[in-house]
Tab-separated table of C-alpha atoms in Angstrom:
chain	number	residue	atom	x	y	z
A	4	UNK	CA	-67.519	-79.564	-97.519
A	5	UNK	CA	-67.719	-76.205	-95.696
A	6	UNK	CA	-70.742	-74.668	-96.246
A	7	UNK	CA	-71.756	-70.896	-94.876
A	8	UNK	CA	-75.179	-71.348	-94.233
A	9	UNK	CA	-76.955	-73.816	-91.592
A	10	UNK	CA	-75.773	-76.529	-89.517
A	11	UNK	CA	-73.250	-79.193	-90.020
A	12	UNK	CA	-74.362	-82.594	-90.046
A	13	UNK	CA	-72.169	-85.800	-88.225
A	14	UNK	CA	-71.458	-87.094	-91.478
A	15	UNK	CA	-69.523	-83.646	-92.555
A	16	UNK	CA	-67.503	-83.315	-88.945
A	17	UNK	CA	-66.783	-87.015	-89.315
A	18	UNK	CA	-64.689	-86.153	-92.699
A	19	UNK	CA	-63.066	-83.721	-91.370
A	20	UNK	CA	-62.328	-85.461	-88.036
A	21	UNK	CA	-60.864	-88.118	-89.953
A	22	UNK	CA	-58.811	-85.603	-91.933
A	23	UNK	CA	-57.596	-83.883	-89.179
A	24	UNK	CA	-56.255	-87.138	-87.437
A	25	UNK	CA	-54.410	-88.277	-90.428
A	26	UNK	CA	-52.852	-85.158	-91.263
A	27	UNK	CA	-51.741	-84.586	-87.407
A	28	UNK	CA	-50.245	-88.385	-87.730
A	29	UNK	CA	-48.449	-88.098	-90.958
A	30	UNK	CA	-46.892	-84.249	-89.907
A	31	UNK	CA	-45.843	-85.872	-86.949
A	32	UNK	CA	-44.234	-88.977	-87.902
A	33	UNK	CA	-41.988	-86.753	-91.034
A	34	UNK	CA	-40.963	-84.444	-88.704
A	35	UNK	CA	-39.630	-87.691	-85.953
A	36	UNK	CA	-38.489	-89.169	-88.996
A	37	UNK	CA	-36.470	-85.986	-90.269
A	38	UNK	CA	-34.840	-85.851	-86.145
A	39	UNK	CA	-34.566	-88.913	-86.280
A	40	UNK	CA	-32.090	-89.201	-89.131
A	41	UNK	CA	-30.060	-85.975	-88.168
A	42	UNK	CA	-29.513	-87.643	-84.287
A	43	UNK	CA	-28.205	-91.208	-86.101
A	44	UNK	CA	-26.105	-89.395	-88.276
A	45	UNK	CA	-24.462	-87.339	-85.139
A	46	UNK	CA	-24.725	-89.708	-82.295
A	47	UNK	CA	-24.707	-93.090	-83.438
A	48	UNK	CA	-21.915	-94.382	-82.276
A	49	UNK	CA	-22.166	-93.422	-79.199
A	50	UNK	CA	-23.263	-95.845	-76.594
A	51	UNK	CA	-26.971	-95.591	-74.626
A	52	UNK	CA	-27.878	-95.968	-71.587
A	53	UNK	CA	-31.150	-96.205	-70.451
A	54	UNK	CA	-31.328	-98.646	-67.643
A	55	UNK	CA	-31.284	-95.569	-64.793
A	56	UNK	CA	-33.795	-93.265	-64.796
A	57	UNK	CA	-33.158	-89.602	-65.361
A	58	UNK	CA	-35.337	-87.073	-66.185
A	59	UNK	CA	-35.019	-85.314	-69.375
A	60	UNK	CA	-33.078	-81.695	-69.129
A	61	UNK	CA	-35.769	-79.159	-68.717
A	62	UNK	CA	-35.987	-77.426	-72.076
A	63	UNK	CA	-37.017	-81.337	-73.512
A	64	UNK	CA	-39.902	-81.270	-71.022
A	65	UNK	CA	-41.384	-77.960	-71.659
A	66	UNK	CA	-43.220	-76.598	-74.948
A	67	UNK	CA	-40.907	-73.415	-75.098
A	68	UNK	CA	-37.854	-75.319	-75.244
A	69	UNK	CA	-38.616	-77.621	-77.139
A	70	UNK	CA	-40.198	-75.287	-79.722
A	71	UNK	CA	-36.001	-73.255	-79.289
A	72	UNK	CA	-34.486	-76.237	-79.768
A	73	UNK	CA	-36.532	-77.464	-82.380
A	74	UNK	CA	-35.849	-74.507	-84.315
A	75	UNK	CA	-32.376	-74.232	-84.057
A	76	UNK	CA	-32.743	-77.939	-85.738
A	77	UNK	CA	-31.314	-79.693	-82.480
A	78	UNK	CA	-31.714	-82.931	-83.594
A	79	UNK	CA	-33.186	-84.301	-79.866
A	80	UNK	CA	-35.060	-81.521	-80.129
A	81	UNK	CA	-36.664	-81.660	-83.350
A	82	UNK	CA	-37.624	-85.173	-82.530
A	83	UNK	CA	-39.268	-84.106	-79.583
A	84	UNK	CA	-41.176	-81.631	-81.303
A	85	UNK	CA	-42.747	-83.975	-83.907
A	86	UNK	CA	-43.793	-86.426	-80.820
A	87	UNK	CA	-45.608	-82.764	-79.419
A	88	UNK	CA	-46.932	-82.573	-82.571
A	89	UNK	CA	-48.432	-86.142	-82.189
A	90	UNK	CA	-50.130	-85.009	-78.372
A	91	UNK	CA	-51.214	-82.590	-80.014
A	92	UNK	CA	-53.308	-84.262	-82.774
A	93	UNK	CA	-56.314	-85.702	-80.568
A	94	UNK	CA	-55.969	-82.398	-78.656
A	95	UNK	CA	-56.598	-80.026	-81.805
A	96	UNK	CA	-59.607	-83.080	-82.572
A	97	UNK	CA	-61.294	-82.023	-79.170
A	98	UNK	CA	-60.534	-78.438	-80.098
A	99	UNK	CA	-62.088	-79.042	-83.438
A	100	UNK	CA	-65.275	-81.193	-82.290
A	101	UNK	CA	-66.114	-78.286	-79.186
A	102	UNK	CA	-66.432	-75.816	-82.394
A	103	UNK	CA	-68.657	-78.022	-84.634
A	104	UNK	CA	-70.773	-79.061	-81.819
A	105	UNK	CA	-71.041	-75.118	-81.530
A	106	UNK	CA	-72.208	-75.078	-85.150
A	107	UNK	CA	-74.649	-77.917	-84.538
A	108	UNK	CA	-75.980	-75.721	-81.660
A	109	UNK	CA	-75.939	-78.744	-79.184
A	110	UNK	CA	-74.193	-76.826	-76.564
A	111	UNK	CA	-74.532	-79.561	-73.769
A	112	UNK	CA	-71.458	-81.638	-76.131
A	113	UNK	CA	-69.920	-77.921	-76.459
A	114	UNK	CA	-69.729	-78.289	-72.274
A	115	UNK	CA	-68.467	-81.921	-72.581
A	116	UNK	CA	-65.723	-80.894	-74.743
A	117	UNK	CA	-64.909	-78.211	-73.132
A	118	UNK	CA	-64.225	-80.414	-69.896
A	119	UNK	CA	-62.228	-82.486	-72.140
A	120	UNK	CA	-60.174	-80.353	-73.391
A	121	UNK	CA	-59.321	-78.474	-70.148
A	122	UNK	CA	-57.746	-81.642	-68.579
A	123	UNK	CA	-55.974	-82.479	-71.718
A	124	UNK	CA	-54.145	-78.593	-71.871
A	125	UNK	CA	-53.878	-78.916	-67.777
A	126	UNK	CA	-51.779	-82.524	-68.431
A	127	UNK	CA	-49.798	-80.980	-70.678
A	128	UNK	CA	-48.925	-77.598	-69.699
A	129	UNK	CA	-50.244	-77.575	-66.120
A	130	UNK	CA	-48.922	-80.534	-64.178
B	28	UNK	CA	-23.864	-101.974	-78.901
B	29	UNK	CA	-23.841	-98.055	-80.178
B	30	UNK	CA	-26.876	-96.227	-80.476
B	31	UNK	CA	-27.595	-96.800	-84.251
B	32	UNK	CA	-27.733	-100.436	-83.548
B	33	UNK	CA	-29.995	-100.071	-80.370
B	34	UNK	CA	-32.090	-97.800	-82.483
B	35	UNK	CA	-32.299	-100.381	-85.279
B	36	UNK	CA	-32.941	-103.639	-83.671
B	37	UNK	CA	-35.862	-101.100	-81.288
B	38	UNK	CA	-37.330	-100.112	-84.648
B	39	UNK	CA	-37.620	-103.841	-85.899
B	40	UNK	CA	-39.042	-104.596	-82.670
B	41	UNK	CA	-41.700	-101.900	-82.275
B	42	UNK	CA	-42.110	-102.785	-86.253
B	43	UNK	CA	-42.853	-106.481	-85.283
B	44	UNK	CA	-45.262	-105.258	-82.122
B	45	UNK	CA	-47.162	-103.106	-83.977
B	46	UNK	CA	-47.826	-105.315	-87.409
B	47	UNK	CA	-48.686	-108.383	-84.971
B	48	UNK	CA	-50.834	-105.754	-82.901
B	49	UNK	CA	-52.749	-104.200	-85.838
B	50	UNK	CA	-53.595	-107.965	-87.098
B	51	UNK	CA	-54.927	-109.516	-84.197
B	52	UNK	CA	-56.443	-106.631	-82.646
B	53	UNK	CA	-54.730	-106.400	-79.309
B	54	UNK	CA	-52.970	-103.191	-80.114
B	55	UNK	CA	-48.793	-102.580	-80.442
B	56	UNK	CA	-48.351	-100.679	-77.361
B	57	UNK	CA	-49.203	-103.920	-75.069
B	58	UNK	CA	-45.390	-105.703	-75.600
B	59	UNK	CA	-43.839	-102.125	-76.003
B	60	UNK	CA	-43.392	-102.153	-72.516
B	61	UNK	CA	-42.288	-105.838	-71.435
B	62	UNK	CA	-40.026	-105.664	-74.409
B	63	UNK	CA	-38.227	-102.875	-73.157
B	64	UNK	CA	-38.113	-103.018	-69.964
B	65	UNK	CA	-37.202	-107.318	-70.039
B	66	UNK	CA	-34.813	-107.341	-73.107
B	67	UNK	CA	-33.300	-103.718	-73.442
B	68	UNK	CA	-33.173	-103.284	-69.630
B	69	UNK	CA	-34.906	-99.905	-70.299
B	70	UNK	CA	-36.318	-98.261	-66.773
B	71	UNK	CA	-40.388	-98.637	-66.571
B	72	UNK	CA	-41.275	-94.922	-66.571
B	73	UNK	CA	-38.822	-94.156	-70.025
B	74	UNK	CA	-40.684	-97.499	-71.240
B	75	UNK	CA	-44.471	-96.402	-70.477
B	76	UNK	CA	-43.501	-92.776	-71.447
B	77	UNK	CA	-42.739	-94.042	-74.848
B	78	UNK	CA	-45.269	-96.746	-75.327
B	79	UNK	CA	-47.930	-94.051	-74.741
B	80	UNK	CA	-46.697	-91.867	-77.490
B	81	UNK	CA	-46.842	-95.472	-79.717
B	82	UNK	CA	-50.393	-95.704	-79.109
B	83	UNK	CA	-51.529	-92.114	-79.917
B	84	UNK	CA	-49.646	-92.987	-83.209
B	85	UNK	CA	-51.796	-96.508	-83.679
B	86	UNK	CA	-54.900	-95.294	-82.515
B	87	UNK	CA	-55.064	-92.013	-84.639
B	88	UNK	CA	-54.076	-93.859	-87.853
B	89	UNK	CA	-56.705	-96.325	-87.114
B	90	UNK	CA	-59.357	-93.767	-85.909
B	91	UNK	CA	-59.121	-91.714	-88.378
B	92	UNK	CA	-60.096	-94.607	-91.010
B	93	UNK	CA	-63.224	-95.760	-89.199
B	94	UNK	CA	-64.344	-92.344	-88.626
B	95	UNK	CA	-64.573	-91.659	-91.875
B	96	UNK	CA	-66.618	-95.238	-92.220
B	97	UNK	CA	-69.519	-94.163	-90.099
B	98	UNK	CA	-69.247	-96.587	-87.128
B	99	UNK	CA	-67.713	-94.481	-84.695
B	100	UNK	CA	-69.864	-92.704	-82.283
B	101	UNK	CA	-68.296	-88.957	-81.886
B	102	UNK	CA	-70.736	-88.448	-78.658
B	103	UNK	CA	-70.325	-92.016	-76.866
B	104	UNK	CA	-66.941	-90.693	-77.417
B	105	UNK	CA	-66.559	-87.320	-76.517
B	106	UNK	CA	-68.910	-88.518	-72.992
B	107	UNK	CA	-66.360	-91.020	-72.074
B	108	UNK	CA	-63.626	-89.595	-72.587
B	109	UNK	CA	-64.455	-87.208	-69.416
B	110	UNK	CA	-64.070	-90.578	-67.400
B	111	UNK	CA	-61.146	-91.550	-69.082
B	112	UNK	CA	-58.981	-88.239	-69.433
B	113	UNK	CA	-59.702	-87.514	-65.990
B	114	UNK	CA	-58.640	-91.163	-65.031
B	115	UNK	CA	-55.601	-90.715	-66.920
B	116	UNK	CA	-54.141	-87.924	-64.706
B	117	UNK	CA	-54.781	-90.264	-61.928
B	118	UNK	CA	-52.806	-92.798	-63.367
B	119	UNK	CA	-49.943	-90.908	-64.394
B	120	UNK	CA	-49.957	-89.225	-61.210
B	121	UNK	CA	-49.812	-92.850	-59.253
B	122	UNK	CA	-46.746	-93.523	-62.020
B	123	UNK	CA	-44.643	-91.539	-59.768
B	124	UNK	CA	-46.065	-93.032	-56.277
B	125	UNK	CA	-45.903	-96.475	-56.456
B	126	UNK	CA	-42.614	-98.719	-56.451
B	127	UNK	CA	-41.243	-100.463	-60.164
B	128	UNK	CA	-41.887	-103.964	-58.770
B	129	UNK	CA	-46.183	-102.533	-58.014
B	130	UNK	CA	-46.267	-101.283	-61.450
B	131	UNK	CA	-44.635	-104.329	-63.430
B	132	UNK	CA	-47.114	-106.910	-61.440
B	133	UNK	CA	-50.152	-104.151	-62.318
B	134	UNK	CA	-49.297	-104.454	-65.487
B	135	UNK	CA	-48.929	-108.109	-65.835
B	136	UNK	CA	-52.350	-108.973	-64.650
B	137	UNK	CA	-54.060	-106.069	-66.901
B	138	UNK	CA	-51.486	-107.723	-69.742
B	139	UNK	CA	-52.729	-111.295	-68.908
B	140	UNK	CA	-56.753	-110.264	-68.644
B	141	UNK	CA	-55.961	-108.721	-72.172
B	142	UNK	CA	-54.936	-112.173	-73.767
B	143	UNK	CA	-57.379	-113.873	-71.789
B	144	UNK	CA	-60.339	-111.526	-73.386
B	145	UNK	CA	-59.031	-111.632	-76.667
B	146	UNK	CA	-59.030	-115.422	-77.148
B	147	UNK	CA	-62.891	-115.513	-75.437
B	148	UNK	CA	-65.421	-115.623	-77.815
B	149	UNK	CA	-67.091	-112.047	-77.698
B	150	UNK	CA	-70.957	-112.245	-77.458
B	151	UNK	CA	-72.908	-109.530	-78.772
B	152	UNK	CA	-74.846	-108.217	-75.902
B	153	UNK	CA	-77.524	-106.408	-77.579
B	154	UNK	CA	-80.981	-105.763	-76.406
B	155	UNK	CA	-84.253	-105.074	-78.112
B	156	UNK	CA	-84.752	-102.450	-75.173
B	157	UNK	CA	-86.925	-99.537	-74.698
B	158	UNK	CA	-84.383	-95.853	-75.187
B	159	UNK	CA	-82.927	-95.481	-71.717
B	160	UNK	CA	-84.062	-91.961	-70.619
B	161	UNK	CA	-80.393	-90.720	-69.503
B	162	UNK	CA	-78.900	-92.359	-72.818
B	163	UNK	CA	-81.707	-90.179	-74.957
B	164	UNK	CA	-80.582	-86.988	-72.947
B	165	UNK	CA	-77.375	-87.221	-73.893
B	166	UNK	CA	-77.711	-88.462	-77.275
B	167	UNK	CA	-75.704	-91.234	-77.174
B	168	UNK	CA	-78.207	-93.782	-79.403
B	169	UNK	CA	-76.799	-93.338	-83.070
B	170	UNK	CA	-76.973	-95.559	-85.663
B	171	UNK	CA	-73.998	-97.477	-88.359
B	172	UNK	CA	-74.048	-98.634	-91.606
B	173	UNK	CA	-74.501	-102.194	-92.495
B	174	UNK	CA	-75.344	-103.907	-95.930
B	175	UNK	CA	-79.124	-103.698	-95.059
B	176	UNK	CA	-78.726	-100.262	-94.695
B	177	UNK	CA	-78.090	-98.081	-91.163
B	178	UNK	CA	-78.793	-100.234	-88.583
B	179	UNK	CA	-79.786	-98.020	-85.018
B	180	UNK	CA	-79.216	-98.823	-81.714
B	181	UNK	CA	-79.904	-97.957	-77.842
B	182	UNK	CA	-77.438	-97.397	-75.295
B	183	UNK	CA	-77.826	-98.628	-71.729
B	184	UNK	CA	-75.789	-98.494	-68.420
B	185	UNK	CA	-74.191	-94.967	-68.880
B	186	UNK	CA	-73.245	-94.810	-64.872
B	187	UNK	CA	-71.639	-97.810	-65.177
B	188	UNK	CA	-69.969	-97.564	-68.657
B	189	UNK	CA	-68.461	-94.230	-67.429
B	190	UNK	CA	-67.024	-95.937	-64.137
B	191	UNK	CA	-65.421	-98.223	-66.017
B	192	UNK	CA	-64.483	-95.961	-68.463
B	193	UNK	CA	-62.288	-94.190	-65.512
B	194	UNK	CA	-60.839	-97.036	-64.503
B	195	UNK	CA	-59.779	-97.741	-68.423
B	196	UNK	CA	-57.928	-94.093	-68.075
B	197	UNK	CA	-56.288	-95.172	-64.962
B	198	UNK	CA	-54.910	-97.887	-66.180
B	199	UNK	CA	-53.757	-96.738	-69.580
B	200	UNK	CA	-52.097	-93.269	-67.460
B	201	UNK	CA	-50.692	-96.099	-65.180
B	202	UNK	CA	-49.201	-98.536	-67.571
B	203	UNK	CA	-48.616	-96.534	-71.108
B	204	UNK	CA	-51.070	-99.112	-72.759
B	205	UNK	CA	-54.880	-98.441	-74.583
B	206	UNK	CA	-56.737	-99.711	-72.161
B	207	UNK	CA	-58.687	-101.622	-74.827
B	208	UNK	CA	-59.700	-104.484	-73.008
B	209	UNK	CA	-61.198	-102.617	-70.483
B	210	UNK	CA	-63.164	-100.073	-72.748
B	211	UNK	CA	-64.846	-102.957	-74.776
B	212	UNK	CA	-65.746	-104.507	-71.176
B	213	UNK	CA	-67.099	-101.635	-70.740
B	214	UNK	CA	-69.180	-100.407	-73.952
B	215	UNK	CA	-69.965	-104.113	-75.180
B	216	UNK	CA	-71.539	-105.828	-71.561
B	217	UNK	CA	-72.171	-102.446	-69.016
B	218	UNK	CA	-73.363	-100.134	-72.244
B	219	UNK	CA	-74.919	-103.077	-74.365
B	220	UNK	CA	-73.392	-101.087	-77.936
B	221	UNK	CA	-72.411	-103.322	-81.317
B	222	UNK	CA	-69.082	-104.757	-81.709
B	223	UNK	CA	-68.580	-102.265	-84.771
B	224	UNK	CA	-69.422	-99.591	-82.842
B	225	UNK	CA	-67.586	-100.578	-79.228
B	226	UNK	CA	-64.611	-101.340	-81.122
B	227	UNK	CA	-64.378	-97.980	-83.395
B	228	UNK	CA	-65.767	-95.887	-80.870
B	229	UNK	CA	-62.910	-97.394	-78.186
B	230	UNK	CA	-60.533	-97.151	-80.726
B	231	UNK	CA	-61.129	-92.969	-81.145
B	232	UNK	CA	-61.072	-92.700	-77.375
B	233	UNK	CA	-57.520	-94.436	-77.271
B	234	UNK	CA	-55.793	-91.482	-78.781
B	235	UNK	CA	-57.458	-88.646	-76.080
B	236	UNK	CA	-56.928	-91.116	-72.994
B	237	UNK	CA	-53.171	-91.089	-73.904
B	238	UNK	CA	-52.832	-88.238	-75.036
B	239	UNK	CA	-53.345	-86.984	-71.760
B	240	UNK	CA	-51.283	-89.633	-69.951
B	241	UNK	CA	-48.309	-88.242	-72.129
B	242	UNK	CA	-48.938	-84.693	-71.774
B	243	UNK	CA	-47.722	-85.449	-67.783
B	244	UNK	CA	-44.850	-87.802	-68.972
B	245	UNK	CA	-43.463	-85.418	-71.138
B	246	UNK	CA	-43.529	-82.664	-68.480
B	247	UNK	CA	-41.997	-84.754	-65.903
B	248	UNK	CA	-39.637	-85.492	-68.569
B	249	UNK	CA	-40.617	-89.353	-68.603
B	250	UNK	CA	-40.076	-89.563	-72.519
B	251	UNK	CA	-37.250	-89.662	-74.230
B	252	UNK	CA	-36.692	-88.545	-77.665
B	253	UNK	CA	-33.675	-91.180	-78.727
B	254	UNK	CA	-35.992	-94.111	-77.442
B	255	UNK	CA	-39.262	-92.887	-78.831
B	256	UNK	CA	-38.422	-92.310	-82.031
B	257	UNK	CA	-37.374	-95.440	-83.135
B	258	UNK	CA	-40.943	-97.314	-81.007
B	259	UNK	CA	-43.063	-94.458	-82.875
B	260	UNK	CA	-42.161	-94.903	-85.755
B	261	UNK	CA	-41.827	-98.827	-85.886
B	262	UNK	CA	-45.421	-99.505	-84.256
B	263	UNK	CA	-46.585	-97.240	-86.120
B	264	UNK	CA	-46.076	-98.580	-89.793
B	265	UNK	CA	-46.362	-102.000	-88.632
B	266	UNK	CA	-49.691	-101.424	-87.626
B	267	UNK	CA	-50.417	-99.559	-91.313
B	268	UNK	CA	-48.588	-102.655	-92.923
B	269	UNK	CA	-50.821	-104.945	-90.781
B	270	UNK	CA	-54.030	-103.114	-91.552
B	271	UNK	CA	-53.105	-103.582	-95.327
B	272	UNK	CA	-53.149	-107.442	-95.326
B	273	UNK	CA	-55.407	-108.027	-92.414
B	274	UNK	CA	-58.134	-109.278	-95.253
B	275	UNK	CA	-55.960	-112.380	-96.273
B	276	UNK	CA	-54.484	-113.321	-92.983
B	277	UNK	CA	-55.599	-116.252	-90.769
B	278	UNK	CA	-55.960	-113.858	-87.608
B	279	UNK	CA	-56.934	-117.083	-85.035
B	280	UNK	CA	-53.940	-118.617	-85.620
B	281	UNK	CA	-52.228	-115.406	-84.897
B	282	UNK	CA	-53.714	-114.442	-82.112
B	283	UNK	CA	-53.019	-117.542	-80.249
B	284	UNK	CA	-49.588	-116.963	-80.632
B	285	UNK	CA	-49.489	-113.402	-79.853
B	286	UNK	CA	-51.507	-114.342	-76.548
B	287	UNK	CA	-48.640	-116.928	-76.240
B	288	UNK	CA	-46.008	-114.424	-76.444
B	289	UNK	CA	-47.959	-111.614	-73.913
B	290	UNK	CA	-48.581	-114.868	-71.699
B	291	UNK	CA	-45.397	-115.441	-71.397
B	292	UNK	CA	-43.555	-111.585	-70.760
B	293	UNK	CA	-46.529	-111.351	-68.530
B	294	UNK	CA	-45.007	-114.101	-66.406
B	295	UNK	CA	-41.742	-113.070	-66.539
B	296	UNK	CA	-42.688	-109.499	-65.421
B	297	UNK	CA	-44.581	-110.884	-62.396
B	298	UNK	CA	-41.585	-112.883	-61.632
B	299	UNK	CA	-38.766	-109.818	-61.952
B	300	UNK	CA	-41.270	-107.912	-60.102
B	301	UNK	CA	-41.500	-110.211	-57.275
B	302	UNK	CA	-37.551	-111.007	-57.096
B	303	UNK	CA	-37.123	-106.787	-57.892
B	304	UNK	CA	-34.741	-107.549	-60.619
B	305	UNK	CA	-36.776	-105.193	-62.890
């Protein structure tokens, strides 16, 4: 599908496009899935209570912690991770579509993307 | 009730939302939230948090299948979703301003409009019109496949498409939902596009737009891991099982009765958010 010389065409980046969303989907459903059997198994039966609001401890909210405790197979946090994972699908689609519009040489939709992507890393990491 | 029976009945739940969504086209993530917050006495934010990670799920499985088909237009797309990304920080950002009782009645009338829309017969607004010179700058006129062969088309009303496009990412940063209603409002009547493409093209947008409403929930710490796994993963393979027997289903029937059922939480969210018992 890749080829070295000249430009892609839409048909091409719409493959891969496709690809890339069903891939991110899939990765981040098993890894959910894989959390999500680990917490059952420890906490479930427990009782929950979500009828107050209260934020989530810090190191769920951030990408560093939740990358630690992910790691260290935390089973809230490994959960949390796969739903990152999922965020980050469309986000690594912009990512994807700034670069072929690159290749295509139609740098106005480079710009476009570019604005795109900006607020999406500025809602995730910046606010 | 312990947690792996709250996470159970969730999942069937979500699974129900999301095969019911997928076949009549309104989407899972629209009774995510009225379910949770009416019958599991969840609070709104955990509820929109969550239902905004179920649609990224939905709208990525789906996207990536119509993508692949040829209808959906990757610069209509990638144009819009400026409006709607930006609109989306808005929204999330009024999340945390306005009162639960605001944000339940919001939601009720979007959720109502929704129904309404989906049981109106949907008119195909194209034009034989000369290429509008702002559409041809941007080259948003494509073409899509049909049995004759690719069939082209001309876009119209960008400054309008992209204001409603914003307010689309408002509401979906706002409320956790897609937003769909609003997005085919605005790319089948204000941008005059095919249903095939309006509908694909929407559809693709659906996963940026809340992607970036969830990026700010997860930093505030609005979602919940225990609670969105069971929604994420139940919307989102009822919505694959759905799309796998939407050929042989009678979809009119079922939509009336999913409108029924949104009619109806609809109404009962307007009333706890009137009486504050939300």
């Amino acid at each position: 599908m890749r080829r070295s010389r000249g430009r892609w065409t839409d048909e091409q980046v719409e493959q891969i496009v496709g690809n890339l969303l069903r891939g991110g989907v899939i990765l981040a459903a098993g890894v959910v899935a894989i959390g999500g059997v680990l917490y059952l198994i420890h906490y479930g039966t427990t009782s929950p209570n979500y009828h107050v609001f209260r934020e989530e401890r810090s190191s769920l909210r951030q990408l560093p912690g939740i990358v630690a405790e992910a790691t260290s197979l935390r089973r809230r946090g490994l959960i949390q991770l796969g739903l990152v994972l999922l965020i980050a699908t469309p986000i690594v689609r912009v990512a994807f579509s700034a670069f072929a519009f690159a290749k295509q040489h139609d740098y106005t939709y480079v710009i476009v993307t570019l604005i795109v992507l900006g607020v999406l890393l500025y809602s995730l990491i910046g606010s | 009730m312990n947690i792996l029976e709250f996470t159970l009945i969730i999942w069937l739940c979500s699974l129900g939302a999301g095969f019911l969504g997928s076949l009549t086209g309104l989407g899972g993530g629209v009774v995510i939230v009225p379910l949770l917050t009416l019958f599991f006495a969840v609070d709104i934010k955990y509820a929109i948090g969550t239902a905004l990670i179920s649609v990224i799920a939905t709208s990525s499985g789906a996207a990536a299948a119509y993508v692949k088909e040829g209808y959906t237009n990757i610069r209509i797309g990638m144009f819009l979703e400026i409006a709607t990304t930006f609109g989306a920080l808005l929204g999330a950002f009024l999340t945390t301003k306005l009162s639960t009782s605001a944000i339940a009645i919001i939601f009720s009338v979007v959720l109502l409009y929704s129904a309404y829309l989906s049981n109106k017969h949907r008119e195909e607004h194209l034009v034989e019109a000369q290429p509008n010179p702002l559409a041809t700058r941007l080259r948003l006129n494509g073409s899509y496949p049909t049995p004759e062969g690719p069939q082209s088309y001309f876009v119209r009303g960008v400054p309008l498409g992209f204001s409603l496009m914003f307010l689309a990412g408002t509401l979906s940063g706002l409320l956790g939902i897609g937003a769909g209603a609003v997005k085919v409002l605005a790319m089948d009547h204000a941008m005059g596009l095919p249903f095939k493409v309006s509908t694909t093209t929407s559809n693709f947008m659906i996963g940026v737009t809340a992607a970036t409403g969830a990026g700010v929930y997860l930093s505030r710490g609005y979602i919940d891991p225990g609670l969105a796994m069971p929604v994420m993963l139940g919307v989102l393979f009822g919505s694959l099982l759905g799309a796998r027997i939407l050929v042989s289903a009678n979809t009119l029937f079922l939509r009336r009765i999913f409108s029924g059922v949104i009619f109806v939480l609809a109404l009962e969210m307007i009333y706890k958010g009137l009486t504050g018992k939300l």
